[in-house]
mmCIF file of C-alpha atoms in Angstrom:
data_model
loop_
_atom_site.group_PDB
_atom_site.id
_atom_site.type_symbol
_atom_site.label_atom_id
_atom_site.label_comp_id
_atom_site.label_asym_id
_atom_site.label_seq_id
_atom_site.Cartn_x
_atom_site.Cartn_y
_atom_site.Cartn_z
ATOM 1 C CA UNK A 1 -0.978 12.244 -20.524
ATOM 2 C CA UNK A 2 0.912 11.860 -16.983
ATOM 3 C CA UNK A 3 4.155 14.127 -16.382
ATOM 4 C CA UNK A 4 6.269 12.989 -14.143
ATOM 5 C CA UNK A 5 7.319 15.460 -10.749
ATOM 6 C CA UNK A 6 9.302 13.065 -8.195
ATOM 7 C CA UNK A 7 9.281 9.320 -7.513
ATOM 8 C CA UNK A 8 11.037 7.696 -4.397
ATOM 9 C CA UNK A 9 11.038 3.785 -3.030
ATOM 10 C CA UNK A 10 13.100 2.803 -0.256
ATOM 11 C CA UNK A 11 13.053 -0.352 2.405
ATOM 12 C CA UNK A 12 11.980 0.359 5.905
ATOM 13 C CA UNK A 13 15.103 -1.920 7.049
ATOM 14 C CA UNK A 14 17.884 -1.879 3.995
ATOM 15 C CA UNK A 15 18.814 -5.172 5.298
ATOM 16 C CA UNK A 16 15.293 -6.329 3.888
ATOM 17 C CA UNK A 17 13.083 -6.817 0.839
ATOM 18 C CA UNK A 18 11.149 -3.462 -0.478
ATOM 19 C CA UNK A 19 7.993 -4.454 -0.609
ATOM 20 C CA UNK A 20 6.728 -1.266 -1.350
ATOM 21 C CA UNK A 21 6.734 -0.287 -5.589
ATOM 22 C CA UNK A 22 5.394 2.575 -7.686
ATOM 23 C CA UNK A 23 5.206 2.741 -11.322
ATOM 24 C CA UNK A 24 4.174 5.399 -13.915
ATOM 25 C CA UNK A 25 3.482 5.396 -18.096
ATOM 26 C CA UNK A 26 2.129 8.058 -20.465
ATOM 27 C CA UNK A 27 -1.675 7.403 -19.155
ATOM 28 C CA UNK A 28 -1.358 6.340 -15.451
ATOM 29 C CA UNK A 29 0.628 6.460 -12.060
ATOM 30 C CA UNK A 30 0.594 4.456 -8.829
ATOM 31 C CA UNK A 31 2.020 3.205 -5.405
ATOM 32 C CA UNK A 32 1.698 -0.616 -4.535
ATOM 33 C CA UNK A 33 2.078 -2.064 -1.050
ATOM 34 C CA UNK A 34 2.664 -5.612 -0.105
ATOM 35 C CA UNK A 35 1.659 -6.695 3.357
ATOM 36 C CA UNK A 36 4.730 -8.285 4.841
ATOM 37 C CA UNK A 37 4.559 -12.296 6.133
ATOM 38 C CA UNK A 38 3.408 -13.049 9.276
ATOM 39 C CA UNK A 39 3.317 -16.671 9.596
ATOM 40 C CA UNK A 40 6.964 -17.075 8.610
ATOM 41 C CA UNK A 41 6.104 -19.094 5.627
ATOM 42 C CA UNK A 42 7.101 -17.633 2.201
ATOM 43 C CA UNK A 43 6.306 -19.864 -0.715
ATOM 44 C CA UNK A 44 7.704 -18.771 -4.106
ATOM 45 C CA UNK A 45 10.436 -16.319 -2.767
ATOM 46 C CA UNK A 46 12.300 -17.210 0.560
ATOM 47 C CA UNK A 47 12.597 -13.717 1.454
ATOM 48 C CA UNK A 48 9.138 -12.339 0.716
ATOM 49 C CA UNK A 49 6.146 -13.176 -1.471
ATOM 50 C CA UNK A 50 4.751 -10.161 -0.932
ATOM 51 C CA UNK A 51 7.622 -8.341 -2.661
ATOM 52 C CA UNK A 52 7.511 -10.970 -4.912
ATOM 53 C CA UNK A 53 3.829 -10.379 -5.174
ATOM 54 C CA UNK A 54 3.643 -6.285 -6.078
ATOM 55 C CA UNK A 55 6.828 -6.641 -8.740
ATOM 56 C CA UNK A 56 4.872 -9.207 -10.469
ATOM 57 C CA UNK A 57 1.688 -7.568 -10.257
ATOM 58 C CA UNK A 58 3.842 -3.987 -11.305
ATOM 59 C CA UNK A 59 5.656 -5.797 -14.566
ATOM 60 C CA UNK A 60 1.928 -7.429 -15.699
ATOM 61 C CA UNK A 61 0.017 -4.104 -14.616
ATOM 62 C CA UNK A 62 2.072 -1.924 -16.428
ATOM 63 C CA UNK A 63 2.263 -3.808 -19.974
ATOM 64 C CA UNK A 64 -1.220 -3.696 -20.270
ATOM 65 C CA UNK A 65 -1.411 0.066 -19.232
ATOM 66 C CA UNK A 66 1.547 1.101 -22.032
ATOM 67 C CA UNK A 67 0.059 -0.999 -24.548
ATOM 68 C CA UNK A 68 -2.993 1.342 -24.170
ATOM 69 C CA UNK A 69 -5.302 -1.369 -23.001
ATOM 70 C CA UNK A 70 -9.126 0.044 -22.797
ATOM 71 C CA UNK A 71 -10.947 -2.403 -20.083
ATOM 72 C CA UNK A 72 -11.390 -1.411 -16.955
ATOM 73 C CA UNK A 73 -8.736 -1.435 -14.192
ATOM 74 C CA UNK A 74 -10.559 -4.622 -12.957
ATOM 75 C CA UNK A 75 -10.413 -6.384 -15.509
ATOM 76 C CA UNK A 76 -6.724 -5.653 -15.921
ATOM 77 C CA UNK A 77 -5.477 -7.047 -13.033
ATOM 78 C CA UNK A 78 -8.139 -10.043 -12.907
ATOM 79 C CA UNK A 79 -5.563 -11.009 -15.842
ATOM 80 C CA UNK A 80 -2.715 -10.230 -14.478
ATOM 81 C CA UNK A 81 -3.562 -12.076 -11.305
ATOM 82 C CA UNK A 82 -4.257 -15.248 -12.682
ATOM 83 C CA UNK A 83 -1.261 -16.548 -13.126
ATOM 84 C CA UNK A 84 0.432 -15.757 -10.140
ATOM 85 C CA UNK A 85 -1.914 -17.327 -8.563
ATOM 86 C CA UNK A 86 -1.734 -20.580 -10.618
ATOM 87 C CA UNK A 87 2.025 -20.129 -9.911
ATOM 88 C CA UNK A 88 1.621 -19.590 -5.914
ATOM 89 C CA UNK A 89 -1.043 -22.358 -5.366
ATOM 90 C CA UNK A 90 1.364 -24.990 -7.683
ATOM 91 C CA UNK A 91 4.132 -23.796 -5.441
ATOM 92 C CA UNK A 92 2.645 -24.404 -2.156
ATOM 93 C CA UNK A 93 1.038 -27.908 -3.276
ATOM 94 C CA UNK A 94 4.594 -28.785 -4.436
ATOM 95 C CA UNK A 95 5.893 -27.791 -1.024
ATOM 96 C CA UNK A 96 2.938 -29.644 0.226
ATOM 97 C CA UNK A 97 1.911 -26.199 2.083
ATOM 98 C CA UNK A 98 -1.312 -25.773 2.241
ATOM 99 C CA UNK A 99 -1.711 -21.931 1.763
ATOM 100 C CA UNK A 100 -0.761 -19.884 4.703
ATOM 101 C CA UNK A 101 -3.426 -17.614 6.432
ATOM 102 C CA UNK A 102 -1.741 -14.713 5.342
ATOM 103 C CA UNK A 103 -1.070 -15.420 1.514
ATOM 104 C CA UNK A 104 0.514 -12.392 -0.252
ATOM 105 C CA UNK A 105 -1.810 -9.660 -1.051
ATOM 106 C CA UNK A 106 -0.957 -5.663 -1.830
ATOM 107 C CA UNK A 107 -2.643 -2.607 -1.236
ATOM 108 C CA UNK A 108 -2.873 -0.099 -4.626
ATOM 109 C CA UNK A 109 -3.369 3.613 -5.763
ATOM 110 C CA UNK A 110 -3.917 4.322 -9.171
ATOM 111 C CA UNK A 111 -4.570 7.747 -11.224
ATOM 112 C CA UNK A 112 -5.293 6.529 -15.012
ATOM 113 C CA UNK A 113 -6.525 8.489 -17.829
ATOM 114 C CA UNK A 114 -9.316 6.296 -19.904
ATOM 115 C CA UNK A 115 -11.512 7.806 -22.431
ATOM 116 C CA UNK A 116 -11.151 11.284 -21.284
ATOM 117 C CA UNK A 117 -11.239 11.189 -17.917
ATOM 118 C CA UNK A 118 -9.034 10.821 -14.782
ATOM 119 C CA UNK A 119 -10.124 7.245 -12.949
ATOM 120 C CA UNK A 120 -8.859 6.420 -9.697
ATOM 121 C CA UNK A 121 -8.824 2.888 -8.125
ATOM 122 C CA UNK A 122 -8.042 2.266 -4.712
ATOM 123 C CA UNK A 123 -7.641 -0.715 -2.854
ATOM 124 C CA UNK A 124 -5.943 -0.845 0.725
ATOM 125 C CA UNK A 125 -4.151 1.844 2.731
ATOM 126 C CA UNK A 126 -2.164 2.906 -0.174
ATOM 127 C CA UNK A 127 -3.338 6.606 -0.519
ATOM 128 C CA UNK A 128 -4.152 8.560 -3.574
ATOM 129 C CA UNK A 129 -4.583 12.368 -3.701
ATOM 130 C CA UNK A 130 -5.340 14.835 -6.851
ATOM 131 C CA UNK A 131 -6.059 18.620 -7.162
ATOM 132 C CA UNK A 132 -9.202 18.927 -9.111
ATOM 133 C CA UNK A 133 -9.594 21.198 -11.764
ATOM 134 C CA UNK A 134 -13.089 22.334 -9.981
ATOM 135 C CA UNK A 135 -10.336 23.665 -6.793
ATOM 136 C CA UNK A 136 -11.236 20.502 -4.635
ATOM 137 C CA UNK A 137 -9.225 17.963 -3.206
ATOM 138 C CA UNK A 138 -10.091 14.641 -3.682
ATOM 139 C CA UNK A 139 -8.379 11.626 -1.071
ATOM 140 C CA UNK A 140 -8.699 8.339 -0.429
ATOM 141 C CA UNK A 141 -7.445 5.512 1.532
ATOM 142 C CA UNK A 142 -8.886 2.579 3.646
ATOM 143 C CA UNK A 143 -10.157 2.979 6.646
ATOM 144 C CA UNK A 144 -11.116 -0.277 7.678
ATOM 145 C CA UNK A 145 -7.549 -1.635 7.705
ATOM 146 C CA UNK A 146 -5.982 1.339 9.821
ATOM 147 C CA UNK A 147 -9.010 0.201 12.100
ATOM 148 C CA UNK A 148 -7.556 -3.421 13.187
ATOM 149 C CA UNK A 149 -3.852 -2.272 12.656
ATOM 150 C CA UNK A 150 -4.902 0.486 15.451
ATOM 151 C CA UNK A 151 -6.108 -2.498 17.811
ATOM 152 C CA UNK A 152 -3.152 -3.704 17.789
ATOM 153 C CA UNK A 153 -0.772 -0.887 18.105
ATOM 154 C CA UNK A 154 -2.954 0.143 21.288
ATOM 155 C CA UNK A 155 -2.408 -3.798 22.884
ATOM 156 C CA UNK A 156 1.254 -3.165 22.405
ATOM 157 C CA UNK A 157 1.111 -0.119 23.825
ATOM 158 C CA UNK A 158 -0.540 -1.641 26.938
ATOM 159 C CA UNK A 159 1.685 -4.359 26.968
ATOM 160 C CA UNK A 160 4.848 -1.685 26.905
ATOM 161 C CA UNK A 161 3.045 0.201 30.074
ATOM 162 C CA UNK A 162 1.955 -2.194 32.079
ATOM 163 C CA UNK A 163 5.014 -4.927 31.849
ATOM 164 C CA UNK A 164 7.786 -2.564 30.598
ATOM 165 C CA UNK A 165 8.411 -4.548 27.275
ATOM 166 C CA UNK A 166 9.997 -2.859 23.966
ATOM 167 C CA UNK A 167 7.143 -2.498 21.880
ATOM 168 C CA UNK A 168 9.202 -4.870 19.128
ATOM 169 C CA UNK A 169 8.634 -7.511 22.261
ATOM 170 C CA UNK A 170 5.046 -6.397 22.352
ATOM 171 C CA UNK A 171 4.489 -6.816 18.563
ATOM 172 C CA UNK A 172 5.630 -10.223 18.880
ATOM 173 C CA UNK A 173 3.243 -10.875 21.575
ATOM 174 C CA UNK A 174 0.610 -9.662 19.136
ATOM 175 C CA UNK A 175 1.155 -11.803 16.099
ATOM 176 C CA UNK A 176 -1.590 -13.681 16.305
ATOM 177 C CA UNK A 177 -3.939 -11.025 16.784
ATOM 178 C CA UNK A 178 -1.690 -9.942 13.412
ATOM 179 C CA UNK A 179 -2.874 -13.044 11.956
ATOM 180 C CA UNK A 180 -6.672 -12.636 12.891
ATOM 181 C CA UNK A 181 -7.128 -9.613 11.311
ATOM 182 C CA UNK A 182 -5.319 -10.683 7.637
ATOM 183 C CA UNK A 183 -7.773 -13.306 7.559
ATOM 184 C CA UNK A 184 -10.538 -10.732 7.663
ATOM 185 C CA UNK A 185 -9.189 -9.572 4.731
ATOM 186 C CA UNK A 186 -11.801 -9.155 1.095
ATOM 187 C CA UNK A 187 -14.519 -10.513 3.626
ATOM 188 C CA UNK A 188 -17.236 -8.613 4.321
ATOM 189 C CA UNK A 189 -16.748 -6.859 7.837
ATOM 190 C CA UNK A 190 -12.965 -6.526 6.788
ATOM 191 C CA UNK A 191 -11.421 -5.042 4.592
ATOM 192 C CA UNK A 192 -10.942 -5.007 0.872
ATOM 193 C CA UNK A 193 -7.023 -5.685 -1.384
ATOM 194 C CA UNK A 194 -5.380 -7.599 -3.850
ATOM 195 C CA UNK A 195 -5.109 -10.909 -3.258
ATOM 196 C CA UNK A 196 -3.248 -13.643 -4.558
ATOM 197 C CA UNK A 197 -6.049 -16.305 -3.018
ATOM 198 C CA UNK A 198 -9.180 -14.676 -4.751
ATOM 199 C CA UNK A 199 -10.708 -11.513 -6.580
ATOM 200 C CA UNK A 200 -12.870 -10.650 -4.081
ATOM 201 C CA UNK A 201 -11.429 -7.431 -3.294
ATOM 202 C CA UNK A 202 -11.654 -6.039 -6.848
ATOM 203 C CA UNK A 203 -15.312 -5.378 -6.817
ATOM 204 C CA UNK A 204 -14.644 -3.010 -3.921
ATOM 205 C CA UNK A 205 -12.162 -1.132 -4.857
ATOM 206 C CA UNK A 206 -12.476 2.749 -4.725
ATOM 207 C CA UNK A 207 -13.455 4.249 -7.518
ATOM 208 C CA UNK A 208 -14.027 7.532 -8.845
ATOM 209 C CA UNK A 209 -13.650 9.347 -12.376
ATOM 210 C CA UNK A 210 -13.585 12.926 -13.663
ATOM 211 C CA UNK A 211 -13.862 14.914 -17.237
ATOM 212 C CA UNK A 212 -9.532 15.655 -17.713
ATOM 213 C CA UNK A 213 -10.891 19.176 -18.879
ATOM 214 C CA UNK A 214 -7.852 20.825 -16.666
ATOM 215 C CA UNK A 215 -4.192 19.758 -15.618
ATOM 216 C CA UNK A 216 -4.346 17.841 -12.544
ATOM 217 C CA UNK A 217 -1.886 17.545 -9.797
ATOM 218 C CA UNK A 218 -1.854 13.843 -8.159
ATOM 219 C CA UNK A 219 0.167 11.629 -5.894
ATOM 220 C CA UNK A 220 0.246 8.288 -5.063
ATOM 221 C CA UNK A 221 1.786 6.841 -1.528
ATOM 222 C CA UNK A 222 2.366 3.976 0.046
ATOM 223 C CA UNK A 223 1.087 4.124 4.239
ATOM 224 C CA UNK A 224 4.636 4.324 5.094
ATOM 225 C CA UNK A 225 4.446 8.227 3.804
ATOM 226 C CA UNK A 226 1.298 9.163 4.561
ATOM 227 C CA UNK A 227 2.638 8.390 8.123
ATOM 228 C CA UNK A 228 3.735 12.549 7.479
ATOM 229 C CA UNK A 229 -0.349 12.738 8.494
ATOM 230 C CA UNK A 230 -1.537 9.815 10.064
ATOM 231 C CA UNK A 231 1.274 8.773 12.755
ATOM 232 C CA UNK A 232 3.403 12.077 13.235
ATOM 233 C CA UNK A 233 0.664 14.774 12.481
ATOM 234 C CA UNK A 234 3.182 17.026 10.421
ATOM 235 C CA UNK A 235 0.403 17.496 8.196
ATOM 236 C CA UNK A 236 -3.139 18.177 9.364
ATOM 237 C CA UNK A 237 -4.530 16.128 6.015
ATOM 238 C CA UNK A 238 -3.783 14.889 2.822
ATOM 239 C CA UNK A 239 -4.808 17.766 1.498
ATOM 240 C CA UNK A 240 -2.200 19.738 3.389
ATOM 241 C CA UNK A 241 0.324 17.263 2.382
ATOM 242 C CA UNK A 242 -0.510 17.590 -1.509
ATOM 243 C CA UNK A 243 0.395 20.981 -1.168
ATOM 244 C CA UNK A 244 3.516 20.512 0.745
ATOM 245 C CA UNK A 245 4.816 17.788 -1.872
ATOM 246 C CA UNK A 246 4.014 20.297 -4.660
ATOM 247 C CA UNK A 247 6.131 23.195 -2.875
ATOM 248 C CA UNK A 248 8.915 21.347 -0.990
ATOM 249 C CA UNK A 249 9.119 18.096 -2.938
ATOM 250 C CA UNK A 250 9.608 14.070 -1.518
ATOM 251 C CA UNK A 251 13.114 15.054 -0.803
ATOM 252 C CA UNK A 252 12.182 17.321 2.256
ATOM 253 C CA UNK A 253 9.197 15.518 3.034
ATOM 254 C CA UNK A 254 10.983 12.561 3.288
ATOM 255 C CA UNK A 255 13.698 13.834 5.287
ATOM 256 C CA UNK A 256 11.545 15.058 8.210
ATOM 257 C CA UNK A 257 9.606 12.212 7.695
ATOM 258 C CA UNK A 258 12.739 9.705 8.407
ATOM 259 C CA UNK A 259 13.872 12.236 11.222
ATOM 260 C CA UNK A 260 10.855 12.073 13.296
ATOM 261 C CA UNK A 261 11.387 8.487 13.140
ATOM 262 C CA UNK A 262 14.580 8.468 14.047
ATOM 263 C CA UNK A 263 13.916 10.368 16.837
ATOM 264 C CA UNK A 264 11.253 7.893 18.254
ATOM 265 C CA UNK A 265 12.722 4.825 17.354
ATOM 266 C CA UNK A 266 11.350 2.843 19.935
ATOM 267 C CA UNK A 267 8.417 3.864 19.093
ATOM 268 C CA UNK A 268 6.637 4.788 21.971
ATOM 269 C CA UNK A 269 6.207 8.695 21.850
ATOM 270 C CA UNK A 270 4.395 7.304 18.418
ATOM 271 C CA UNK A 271 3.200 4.005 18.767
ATOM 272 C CA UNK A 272 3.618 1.759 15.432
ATOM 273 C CA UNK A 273 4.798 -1.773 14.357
ATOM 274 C CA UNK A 274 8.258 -0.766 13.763
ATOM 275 C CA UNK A 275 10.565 2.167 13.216
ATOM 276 C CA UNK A 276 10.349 2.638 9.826
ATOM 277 C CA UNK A 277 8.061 1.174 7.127
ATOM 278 C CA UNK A 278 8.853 0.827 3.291
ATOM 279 C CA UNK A 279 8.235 4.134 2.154
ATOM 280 C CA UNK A 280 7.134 4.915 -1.555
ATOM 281 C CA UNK A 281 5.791 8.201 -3.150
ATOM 282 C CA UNK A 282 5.374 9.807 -6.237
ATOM 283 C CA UNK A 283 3.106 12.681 -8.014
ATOM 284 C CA UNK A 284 2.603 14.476 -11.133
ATOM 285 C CA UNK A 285 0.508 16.045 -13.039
ATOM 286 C CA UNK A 286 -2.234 14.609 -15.928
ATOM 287 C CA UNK A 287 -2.926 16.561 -18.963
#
């Protein structure tokens, strides 16, 4: 069974959809992260698909996970899946739309107990992290997708040197190169996530599983957190982190997370698209 530590979900911009969830039963836990529009063009929910997208996916996920369902996490959301996408592609012929390039899609961690062990599936920059009863750490995240967000982050930081541009100016100069690399996405030299256009992605999901013969400490985060490690370097690696949300808890983490963005909210001590991202977390431990 999962215990519950801490859980936390907040907007990068209040003003704005979350398009960040997390959800957790008796068997499972995880973080869900929608990758925001960039065409402009939002189909089913004026405001954000994507956010649309991961509380669907989080509603459908989870029913099948409390109701004790034994396939594999796959197969699960291959169900759940379907008919959003029947729903998305009726919308945009309706709309006579035909789909935009960057169609909603959502990066997941999951920690679910199934038949005696501890799976994970991973999918995206969504992180997942777990204390193993043998004393190692075990992490995982894409790294494909930090890869061609980092290409663009550097061109904006060029841009903001060389012509003296905010990098929000230097971002928008950068959208299509934005655009280029979603459509790389489940294809093979890209990078693998849920997707609302096809099931590619599933097959490549992250996987591992373990015997549950101990308790076992996990976490599930959204990129927005692990920005603690990846952007501000507060933590050397998720390992590090792990440990620091077991003995200070999200609260802390959160706050010095949200102050070192405050305190480069341009963004050009630490280059990134934008001050602050939606920013989910939560851990506990299996049994």
């Amino acid at each position: 069974m999962f215990e519950l530590a801490q859980q936390f979900c907040l907007p990068g911009n209040p003003s704005l959809p979350n398009e960040d969830t997390v959800a957790f039963g008796s068997c499972y836990c995880f973080a869900m992260d929608g990758a925001s529009c960039l065409s402009g063009i939002n189909v089913i929910d004026r405001n954000s698909d994507a956010a649309w997208m991961v509380q669907r996916v989080k509603v459908g996920l989870c029913a099948l996970l409390d109701a004790g369902d034994p396939r594999p996490t796959a197969d699960l959301l291959t169900e759940v899946l379907a008919p959003l996408r029947e729903e998305y592609l009726t919308a945009c012929r309706k709309n006579g739309i035909h789909h935009p390039e960057d169609a909603p899609s959502a990066g997941l961690a999951l920690f679910r107990v199934r038949d005696g062990m501890l799976e994970f599936f991973g999918l995206g920059d969504c992180v997942g992290v777990a204390a193993l009863p043998d004393g190692s750490i075990f992490s995982s995240t894409d790294t494909a997708l930090p890869a061609l967000d980092d290409g663009v982050i550097r061109e904006m930081a060029r841009l903001h040197a060389e012509e003296g541009i905010s990098m929000q100016e230097a971002k928008r100069r950068c959208n299509q190169q934005l655009l280029e690399n979603r459509s790389k996405r489940n294809r093979p030299g890209g990078y693998w996530i849920l997707d609302l256009l096809s099931d590619d992605g599933l097959a490549h999901a992250r996987q591992r599983s373990w015997p549950l013969t101990a308790p076992v400490t996990a976490a599930a985060f959204s990129d927005g957190f692990s920005q603690l490690t990846d952007t501000f370097g507060l933590y050397q690696d998720y390992a590090g982190l792990l440990s620091a949300i077991e003995t200070k808890g999200l609260d802390l983490l959160s706050a010095a997370l949200f102050a070192a963005q405050d305190a480069d909210a341009d963004c050009t001590t630490y280059p990134r698209f934008k001050k602050r991202d939606d920013t989910c977390a939560l851990w506990g431990t299996f049994r």
